[in-house]
GROMACS .gro file of C-alpha atoms in nm:
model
  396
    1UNK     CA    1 -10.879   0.213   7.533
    2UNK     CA    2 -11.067   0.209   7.225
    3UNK     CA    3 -11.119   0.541   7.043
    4UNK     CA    4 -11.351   0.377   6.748
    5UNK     CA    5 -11.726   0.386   6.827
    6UNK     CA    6 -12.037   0.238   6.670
    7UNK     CA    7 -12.238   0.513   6.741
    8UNK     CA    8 -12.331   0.826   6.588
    9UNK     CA    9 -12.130   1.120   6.719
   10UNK     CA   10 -12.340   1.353   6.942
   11UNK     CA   11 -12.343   1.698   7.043
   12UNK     CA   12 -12.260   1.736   7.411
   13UNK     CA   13 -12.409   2.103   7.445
   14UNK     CA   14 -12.166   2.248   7.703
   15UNK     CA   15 -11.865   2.320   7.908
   16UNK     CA   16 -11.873   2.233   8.284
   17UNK     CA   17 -11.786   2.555   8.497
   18UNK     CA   18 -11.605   2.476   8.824
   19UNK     CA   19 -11.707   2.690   9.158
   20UNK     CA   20 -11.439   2.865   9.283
   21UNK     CA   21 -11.171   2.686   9.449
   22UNK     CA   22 -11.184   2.741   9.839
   23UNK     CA   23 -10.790   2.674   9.811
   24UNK     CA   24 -10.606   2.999   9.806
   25UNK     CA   25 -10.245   2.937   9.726
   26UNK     CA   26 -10.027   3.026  10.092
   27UNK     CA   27  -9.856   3.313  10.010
   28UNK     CA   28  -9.526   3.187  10.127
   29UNK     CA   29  -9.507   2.866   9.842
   30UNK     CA   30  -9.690   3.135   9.581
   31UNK     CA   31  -9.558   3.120   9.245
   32UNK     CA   32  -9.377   3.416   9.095
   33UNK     CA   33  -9.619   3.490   8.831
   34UNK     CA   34  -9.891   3.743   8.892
   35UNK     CA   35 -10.273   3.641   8.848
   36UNK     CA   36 -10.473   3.674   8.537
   37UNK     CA   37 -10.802   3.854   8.568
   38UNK     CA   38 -11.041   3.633   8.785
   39UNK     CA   39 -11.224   3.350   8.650
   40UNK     CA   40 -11.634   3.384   8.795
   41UNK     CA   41 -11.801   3.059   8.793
   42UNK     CA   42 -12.132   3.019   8.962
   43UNK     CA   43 -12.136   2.651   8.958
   44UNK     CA   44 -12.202   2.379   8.723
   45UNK     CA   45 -12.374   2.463   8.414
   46UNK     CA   46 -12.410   2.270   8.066
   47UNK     CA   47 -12.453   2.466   7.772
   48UNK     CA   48 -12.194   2.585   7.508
   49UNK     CA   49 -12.321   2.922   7.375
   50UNK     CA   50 -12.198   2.960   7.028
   51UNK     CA   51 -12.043   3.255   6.965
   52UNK     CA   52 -12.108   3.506   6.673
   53UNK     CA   53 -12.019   3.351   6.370
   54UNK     CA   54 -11.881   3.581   6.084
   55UNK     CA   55 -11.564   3.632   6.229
   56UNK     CA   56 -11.204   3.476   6.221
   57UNK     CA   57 -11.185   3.452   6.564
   58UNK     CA   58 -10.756   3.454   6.610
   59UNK     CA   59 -10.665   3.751   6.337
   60UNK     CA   60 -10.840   3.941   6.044
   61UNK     CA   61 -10.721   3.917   5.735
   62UNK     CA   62 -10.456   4.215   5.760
   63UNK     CA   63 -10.270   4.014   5.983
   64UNK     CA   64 -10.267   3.666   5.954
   65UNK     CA   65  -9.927   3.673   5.805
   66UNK     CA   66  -9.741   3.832   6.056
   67UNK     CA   67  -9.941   3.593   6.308
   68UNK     CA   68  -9.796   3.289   6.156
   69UNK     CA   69  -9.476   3.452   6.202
   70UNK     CA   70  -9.512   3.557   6.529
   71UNK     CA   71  -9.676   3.230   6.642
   72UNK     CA   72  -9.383   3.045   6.477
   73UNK     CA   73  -9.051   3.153   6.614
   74UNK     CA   74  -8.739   2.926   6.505
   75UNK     CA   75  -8.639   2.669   6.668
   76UNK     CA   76  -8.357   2.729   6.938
   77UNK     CA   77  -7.988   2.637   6.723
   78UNK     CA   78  -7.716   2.441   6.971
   79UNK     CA   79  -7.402   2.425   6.772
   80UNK     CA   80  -7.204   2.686   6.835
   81UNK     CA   81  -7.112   2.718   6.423
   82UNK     CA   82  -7.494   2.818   6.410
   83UNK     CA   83  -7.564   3.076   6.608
   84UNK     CA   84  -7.295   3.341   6.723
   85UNK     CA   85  -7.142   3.367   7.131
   86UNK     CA   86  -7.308   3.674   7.168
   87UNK     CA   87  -7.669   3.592   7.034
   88UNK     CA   88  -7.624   3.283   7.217
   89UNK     CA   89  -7.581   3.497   7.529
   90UNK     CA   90  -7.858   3.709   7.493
   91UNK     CA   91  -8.068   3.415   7.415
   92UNK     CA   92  -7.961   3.236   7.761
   93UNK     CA   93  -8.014   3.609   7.935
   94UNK     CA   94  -8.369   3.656   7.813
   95UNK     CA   95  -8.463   3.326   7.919
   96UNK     CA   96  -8.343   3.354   8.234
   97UNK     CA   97  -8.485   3.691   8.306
   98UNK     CA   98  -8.805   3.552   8.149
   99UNK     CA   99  -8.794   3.217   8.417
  100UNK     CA  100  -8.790   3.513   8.744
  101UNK     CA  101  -9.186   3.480   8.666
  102UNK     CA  102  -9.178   3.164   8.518
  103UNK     CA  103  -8.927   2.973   8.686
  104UNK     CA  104  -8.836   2.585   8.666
  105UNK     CA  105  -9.078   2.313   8.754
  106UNK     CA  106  -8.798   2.102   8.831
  107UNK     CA  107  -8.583   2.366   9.013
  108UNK     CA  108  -8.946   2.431   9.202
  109UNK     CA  109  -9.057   2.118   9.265
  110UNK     CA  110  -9.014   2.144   9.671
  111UNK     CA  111  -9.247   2.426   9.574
  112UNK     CA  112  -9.512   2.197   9.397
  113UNK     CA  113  -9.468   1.919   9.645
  114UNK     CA  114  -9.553   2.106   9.955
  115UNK     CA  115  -9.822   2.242   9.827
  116UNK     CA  116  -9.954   1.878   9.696
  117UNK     CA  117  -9.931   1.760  10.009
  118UNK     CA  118 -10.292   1.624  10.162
  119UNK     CA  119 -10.389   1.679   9.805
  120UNK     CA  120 -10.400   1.403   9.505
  121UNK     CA  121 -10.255   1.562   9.177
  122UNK     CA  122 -10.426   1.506   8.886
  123UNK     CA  123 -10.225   1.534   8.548
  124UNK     CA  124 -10.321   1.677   8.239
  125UNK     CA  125 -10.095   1.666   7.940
  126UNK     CA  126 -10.049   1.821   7.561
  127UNK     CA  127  -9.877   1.555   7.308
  128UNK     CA  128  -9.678   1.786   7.039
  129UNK     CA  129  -9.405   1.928   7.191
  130UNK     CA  130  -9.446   1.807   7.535
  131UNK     CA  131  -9.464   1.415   7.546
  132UNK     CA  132  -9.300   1.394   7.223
  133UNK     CA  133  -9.036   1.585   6.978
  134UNK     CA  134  -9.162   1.889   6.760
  135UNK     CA  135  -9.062   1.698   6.406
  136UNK     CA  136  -9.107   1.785   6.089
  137UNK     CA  137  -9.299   1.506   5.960
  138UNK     CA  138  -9.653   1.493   6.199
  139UNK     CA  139  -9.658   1.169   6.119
  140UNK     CA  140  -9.380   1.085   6.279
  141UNK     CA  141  -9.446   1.236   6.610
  142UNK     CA  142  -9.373   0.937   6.830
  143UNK     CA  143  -9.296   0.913   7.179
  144UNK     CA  144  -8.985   0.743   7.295
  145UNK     CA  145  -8.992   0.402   7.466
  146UNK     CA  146  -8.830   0.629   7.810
  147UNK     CA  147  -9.122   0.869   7.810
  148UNK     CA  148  -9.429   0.596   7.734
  149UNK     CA  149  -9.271   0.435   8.064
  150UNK     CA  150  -9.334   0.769   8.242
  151UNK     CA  151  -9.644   0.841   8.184
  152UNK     CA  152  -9.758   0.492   8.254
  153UNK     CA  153  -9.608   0.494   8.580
  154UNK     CA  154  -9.770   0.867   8.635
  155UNK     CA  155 -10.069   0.717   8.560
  156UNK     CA  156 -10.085   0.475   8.771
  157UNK     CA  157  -9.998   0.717   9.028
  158UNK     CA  158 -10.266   0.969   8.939
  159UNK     CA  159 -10.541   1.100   8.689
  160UNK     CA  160 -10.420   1.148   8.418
  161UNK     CA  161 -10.558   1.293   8.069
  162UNK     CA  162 -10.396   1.392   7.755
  163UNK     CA  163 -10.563   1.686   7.572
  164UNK     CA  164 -10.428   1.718   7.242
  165UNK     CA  165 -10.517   1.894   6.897
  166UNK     CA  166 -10.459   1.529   6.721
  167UNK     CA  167 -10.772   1.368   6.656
  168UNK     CA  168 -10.830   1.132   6.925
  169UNK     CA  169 -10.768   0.813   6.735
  170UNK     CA  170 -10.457   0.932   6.634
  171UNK     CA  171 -10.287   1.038   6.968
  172UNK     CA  172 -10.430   0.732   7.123
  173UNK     CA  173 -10.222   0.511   6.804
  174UNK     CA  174  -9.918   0.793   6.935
  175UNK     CA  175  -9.931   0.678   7.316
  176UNK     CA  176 -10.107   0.336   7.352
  177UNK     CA  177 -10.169   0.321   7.699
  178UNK     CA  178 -10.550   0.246   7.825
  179UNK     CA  179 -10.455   0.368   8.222
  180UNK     CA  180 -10.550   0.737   8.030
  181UNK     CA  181 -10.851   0.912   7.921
  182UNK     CA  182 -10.815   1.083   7.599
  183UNK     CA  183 -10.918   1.440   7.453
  184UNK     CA  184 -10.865   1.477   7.097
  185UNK     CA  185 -10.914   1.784   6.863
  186UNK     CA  186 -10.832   2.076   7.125
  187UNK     CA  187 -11.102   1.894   7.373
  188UNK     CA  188 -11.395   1.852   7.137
  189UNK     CA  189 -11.369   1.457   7.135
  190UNK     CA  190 -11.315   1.308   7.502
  191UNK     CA  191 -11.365   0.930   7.599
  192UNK     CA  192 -11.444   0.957   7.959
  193UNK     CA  193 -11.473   0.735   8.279
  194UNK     CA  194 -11.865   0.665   8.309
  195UNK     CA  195 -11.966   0.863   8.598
  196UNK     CA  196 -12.375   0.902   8.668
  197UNK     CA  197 -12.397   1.271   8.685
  198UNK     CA  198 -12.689   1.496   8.623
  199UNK     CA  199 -12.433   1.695   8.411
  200UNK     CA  200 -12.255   1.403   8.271
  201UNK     CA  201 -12.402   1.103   8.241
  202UNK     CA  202 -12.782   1.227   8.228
  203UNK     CA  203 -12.715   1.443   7.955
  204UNK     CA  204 -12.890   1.304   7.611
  205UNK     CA  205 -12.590   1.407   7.407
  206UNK     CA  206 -12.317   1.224   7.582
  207UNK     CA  207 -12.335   0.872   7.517
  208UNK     CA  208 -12.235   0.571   7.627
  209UNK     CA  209 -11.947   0.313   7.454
  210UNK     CA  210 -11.737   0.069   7.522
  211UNK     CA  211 -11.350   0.084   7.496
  212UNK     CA  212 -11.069  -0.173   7.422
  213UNK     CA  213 -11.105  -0.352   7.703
  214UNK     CA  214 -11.471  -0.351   7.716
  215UNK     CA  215 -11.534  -0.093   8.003
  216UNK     CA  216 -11.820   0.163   7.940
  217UNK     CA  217 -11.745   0.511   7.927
  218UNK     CA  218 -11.875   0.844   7.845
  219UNK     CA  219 -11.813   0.941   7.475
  220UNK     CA  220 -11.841   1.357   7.437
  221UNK     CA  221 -11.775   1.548   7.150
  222UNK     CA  222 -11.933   1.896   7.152
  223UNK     CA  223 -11.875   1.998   6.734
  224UNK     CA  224 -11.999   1.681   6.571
  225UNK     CA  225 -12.225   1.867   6.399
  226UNK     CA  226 -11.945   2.038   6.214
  227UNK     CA  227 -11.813   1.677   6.110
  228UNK     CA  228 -11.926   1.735   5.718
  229UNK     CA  229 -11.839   2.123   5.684
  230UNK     CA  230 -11.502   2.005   5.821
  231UNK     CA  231 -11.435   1.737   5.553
  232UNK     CA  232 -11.538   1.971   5.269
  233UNK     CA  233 -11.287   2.204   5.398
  234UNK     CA  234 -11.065   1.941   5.449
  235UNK     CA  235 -11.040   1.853   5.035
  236UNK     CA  236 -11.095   2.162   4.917
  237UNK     CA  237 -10.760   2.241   5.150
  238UNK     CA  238 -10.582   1.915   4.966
  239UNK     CA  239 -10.677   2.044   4.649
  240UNK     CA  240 -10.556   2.396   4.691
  241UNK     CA  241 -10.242   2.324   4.846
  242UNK     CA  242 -10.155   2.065   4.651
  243UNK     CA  243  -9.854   2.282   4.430
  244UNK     CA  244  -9.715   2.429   4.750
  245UNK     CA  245  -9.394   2.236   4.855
  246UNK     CA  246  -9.399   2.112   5.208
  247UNK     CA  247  -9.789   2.155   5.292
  248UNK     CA  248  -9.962   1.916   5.522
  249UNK     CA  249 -10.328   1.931   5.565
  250UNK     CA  250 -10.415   1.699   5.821
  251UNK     CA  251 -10.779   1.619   5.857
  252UNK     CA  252 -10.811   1.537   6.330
  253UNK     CA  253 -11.173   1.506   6.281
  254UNK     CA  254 -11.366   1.812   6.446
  255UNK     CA  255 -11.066   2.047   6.280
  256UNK     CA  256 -10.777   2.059   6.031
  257UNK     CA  257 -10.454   2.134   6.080
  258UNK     CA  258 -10.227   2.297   5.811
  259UNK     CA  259  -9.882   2.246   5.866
  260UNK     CA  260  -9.633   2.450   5.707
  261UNK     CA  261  -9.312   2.366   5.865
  262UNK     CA  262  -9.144   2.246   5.602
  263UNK     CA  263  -9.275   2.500   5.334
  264UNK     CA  264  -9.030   2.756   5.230
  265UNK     CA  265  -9.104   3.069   5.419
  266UNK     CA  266  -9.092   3.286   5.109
  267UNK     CA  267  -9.460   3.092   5.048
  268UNK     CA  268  -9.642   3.128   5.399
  269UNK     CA  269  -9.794   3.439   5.301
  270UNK     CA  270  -9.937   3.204   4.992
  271UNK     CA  271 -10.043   2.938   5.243
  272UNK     CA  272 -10.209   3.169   5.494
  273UNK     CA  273 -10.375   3.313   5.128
  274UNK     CA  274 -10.566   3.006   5.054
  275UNK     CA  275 -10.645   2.896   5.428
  276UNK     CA  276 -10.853   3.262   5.504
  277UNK     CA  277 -10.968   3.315   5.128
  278UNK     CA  278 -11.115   2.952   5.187
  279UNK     CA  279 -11.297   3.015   5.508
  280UNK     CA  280 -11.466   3.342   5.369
  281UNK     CA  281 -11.728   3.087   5.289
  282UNK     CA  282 -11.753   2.934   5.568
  283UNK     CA  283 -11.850   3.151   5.803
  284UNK     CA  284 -11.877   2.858   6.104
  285UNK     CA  285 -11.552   2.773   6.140
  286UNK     CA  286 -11.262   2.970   6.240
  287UNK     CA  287 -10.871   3.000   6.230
  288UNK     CA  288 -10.616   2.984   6.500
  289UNK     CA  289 -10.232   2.937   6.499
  290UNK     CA  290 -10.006   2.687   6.662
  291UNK     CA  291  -9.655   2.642   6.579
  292UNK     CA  292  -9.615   2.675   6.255
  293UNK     CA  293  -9.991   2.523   6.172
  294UNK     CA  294 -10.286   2.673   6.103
  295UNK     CA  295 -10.602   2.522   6.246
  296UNK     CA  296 -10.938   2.547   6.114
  297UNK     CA  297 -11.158   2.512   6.405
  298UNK     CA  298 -11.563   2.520   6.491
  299UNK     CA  299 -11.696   2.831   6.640
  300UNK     CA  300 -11.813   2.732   6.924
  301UNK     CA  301 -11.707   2.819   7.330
  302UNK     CA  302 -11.478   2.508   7.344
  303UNK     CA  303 -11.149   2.506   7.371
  304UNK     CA  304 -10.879   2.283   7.632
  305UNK     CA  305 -10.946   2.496   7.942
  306UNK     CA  306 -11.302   2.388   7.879
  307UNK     CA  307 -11.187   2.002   7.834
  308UNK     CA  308 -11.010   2.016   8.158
  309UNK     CA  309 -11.374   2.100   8.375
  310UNK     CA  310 -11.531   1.876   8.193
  311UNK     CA  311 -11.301   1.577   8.289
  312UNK     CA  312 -11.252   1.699   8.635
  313UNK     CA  313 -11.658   1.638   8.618
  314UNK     CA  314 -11.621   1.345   8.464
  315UNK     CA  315 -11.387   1.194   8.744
  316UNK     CA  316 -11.546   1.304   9.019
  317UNK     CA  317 -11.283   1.548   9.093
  318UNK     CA  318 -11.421   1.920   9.031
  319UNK     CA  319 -11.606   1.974   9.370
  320UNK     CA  320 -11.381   1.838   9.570
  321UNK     CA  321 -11.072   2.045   9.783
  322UNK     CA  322 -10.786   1.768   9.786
  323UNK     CA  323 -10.699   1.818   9.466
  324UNK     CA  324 -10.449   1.976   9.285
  325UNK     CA  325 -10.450   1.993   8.895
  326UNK     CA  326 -10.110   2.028   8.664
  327UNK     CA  327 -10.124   2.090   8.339
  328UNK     CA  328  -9.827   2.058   8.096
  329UNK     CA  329  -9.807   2.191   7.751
  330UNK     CA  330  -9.640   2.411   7.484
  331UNK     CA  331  -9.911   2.556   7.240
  332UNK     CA  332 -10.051   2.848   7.270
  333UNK     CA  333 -10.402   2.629   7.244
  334UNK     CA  334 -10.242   2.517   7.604
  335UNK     CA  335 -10.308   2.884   7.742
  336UNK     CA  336 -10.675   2.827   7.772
  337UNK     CA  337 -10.634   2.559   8.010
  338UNK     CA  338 -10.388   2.746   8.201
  339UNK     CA  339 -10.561   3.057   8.263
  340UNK     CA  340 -10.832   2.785   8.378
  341UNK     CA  341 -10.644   2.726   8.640
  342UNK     CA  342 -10.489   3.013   8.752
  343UNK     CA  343 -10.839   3.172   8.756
  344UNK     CA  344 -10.955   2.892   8.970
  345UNK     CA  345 -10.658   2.940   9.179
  346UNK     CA  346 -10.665   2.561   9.207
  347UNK     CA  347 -10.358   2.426   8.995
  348UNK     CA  348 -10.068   2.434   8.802
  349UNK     CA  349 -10.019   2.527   8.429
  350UNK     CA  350  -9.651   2.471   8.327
  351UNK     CA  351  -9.520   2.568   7.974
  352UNK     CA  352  -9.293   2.329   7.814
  353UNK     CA  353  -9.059   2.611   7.611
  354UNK     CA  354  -8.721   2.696   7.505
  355UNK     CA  355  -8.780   3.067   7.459
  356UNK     CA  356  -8.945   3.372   7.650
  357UNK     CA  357  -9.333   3.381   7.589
  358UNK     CA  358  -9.607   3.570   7.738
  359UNK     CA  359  -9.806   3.292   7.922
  360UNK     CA  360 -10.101   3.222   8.236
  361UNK     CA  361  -9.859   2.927   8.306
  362UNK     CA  362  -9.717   2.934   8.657
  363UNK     CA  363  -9.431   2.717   8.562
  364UNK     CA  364  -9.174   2.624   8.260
  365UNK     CA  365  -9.060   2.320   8.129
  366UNK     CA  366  -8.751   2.351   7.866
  367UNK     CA  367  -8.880   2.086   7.621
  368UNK     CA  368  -8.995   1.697   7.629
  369UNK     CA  369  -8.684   1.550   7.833
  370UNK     CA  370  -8.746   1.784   8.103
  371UNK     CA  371  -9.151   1.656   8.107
  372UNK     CA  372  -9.014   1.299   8.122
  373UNK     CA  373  -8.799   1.429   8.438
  374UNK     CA  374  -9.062   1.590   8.589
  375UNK     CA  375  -9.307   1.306   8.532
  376UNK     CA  376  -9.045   1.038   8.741
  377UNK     CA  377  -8.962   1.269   9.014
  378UNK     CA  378  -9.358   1.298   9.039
  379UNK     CA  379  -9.416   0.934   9.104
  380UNK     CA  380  -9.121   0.942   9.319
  381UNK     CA  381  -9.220   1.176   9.520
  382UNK     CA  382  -9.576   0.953   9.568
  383UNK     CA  383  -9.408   0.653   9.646
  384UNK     CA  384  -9.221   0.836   9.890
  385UNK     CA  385  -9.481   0.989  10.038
  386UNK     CA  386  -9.716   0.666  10.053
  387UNK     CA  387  -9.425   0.477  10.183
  388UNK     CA  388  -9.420   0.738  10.501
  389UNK     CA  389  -9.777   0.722  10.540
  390UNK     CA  390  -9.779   0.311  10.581
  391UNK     CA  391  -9.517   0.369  10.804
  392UNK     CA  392  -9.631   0.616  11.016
  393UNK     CA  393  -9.990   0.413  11.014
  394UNK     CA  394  -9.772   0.078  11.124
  395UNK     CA  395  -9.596   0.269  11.392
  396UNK     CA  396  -9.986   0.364  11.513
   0.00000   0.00000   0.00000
C-alpha cells in the first residue's frame, strides 16, 4: 500500500461514534475485569470539536517529571545476577494477582473463541511494543521475519489495521504488507478502503488516492492543519536538545515524539524542561507520555479509540452485530481504544505488558512473542472453524 500522496493533506472534521452494541457479553464467558463508565453514542456523527486550547492536556507543569517517571517503569531484568530471588518473587506475585482481572489471552482463548463464534473478528494492532521489540534505537524497531508471517496470515484471515504513533510512512516501511490498512500518528493519518458513505466517502475533507498497487482509497487525516506548527516545533526541539546525550526527537508528521530512553535519568527533569517551556508558546498543541517519550500532539478530540470507529466505518463494519473487535497494544495511547470498546461492550482490548498496570483492557499479553502466539492460534482457530463449516455444508 502506498502511504505517499499527491494531494494536499485535508482536514477530515470528525470522529465516527458507534451506536451501542446490541451484543451484551453472556455473563458466563464475561471477562474478569469490571466495566468502565458507559460509553453514550447516539449514532453516527462527523465533527471533531476541538477542545480548549491553553492547556497541557496529560500534566501541568508541577508534574511532568514525576509523569515521565511514572509512565516509564524499567524494563523487567531476567538474569538472576540482576535482580534478587525475593524481588523476583514479588515481581511474579504482583503480576499474577494483577492477571485475576486481567488474565491471559492465550490461557483465555476458549474464552475469546466462543464468544467469536457466528462473529468475524476484526484485528486492530499497536506496532512499538506489540508487533515488534521495545529497542533503544526507534530506528531500529523492526519486526522479525516470524511475526511479519503472522500478521500476514491474520490478515488474510480478517480485518486487520495497525494504529500506531509512527507516522504512517514509517510503520508502513516497519511492516510492508499491503493486505493492511494503516493509521499513523495516534490515528490522525489513516489510508482507508474506499467505501461510499455519507460519513466517509461524501465528506469534502476525506479524499481520494491511490495506493501501491493502484487501488483507490480513502486518505483521512484530521490535524493537517497543524502540519507547519508541528515542524517549527519539531527544529526548535532539534535545536534545544541537541547537548543532551541520548535525545531523539522524531518528527511522525501530525506529532513529535521525544525519546529519552537512552538519556541518563539524572537529565529527564532537563528534557521534560525544554519540551513544556517550549510548548508555553504554543498553546495548540499538547503533551502526553508514552514509554519513556514525550509526544507533542494537536489539541484536538482524536486519539486511537477514535481511529478504531472511524475504520470500523470505513469497512463497513460499525453497524453491523457479527462482529467482534480485538485490539492489541501496550501504550498507554492504547487505553483510548480500549475503553472504546469496553464502553461499546462490543470487543476486546488486550494489553501487551510485563508488569501490573491500571488498564480498560479485558485481556494481557506478556510482550511481542506472546502477540505472535496469539496471532497463529487465531488463524488456526479460523481454519478450523471454516474447515467444519465446509464439512458440515458437504454432509448437507
Amino acid at each position: 500500500m502506498d502511504l505517499k500522496s499527491n494531494h494536499s493533506s485535508p482536514v477530515f472534521t470528525d470522529p465516527v461514534h458507534l451506536s451501542k452494541s446490541r451484543l451484551g457479553l453472556p455473563s458466563n464467558i464475561a471477562p474478569y475485569s469490571t466495566a468502565a463508565q458507559p460509553y453514550s453514542s447516539s449514532g453516527l456523527c462527523l465533527q471533531i470539536p476541538r477542545r480548549k486550547v491553553g492547556k497541557l492536556d496529560d500534566v501541568r507543569a508541577s508534574g511532568w517529571l514525576d509523569a515521565m517517571k511514572s509512565s516509564s517503569p524499567p524494563r523487567k531484568k531476567l538474569s538472576k545476577d540482576l535482580i534478587s530471588e525475593s524481588q523476583s518473587d514479588e515481581t511474579d506475585a504482583a503480576y499474577l494477582t494483577w492477571m485475576i482481572s486481567c488474565p491471559s489471552a492465550l490461557n483465555s482463548f476458549h474464552i475469546i473463541t466462543t464468544y467469536a463464534k457466528c462473529k468475524s473478528v476484526v484485528l486492530f494492532l499497536d506496532y512499538d511494543g506489540t508487533l515488534s521489540p521495545i529497542v533503544d534505537n526507534p530506528d531500529a524497531a523492526f519486526m522479525s521475519t516470524a511475526m511479519r508471517a503472522a500478521v500476514k496470515k491474520a490478515a488474510k484471515c480478517f480485518p486487520t489495521a495497525i494504529i500506531s504513533g509512527r507516522s504512517r510512512d514509517k510503520v508502513y516501511e516497519f511492516v510492508r504488507l499491503s493486505e493492511l490498512c494503516y493509521a499513523g500518528s495516534h490515528g490522525m493519518d489513516i489510508m482507508g478502503p474506499l467505501r461510499e458513505s455519507e460519513y466517509v466517502g461524501d465528506h469534502p475533507d476525506c479524499i481520494r488516492t491511490t495506493d501501491e498497487q493502484g487501488k483507490e482509497v480513502h486518505l483521512f487525516q484530521p490535524a493537517s492543519e497543524f502540519v507547519p506548527m508541528i515542524n517549527e516545533v519539531y527544529k526548535s526541539l532539534l535545536d534545544i536538545t541537541k547537548n543532551i546525550i541520548g535525545v531523539k526527537v522524531e518528527n511522525n508528521k501530525f506529532c513529535v515524539s521525544v525519546h529519552y530512553r537512552n538519556v541518563d535519568e539524572k537529565m529527564w527533569e532537563e528534557v521534560g524542561k525544554h519540551v513544556f517551556d517550549l510548548l508555553k508558546d504554543f498553546s495548540r498543541l499538547q503533551v502526553t507520555h508514552g514509554r519513556k517519550v514525550l509526544e507533542v500532539r494537536p489539541v484536538i478530540d482524536w486519539n486511537k479509540g477514535k481511529a478504531v470507529e472511524f475504520l470500523l466505518e470505513s469497512l463497513g463494519l460499525s453497524h453491523r452485530d457479527d462482529i467482534l473487535p480485538i485490539y492489541i497494544g501496550d501504550d498507554r495511547t492504547d487505553e483510548d481504544a480500549f475503553k472504546v470498546l469496553r464502553d461499546c461492550n462490543r470487543g476486546f482490548g488486550i494489553l501487551v505488558s510485563t508488569v501490573p498496570k491500571e488498564t480498560n483492557a479485558f485481556y494481557s499479553l506478556r510482550d511481542p512473542s506472546e502477540v505472535q502466539e496469539f496471532l497463529k492460534s487465531l488463524v488456526r482457530w479460523k481454519n478450523s472453524a471454516s474447515s467444519q463449516t465446509e464439512g458440515s455444508t458437504a454432509t448437507v
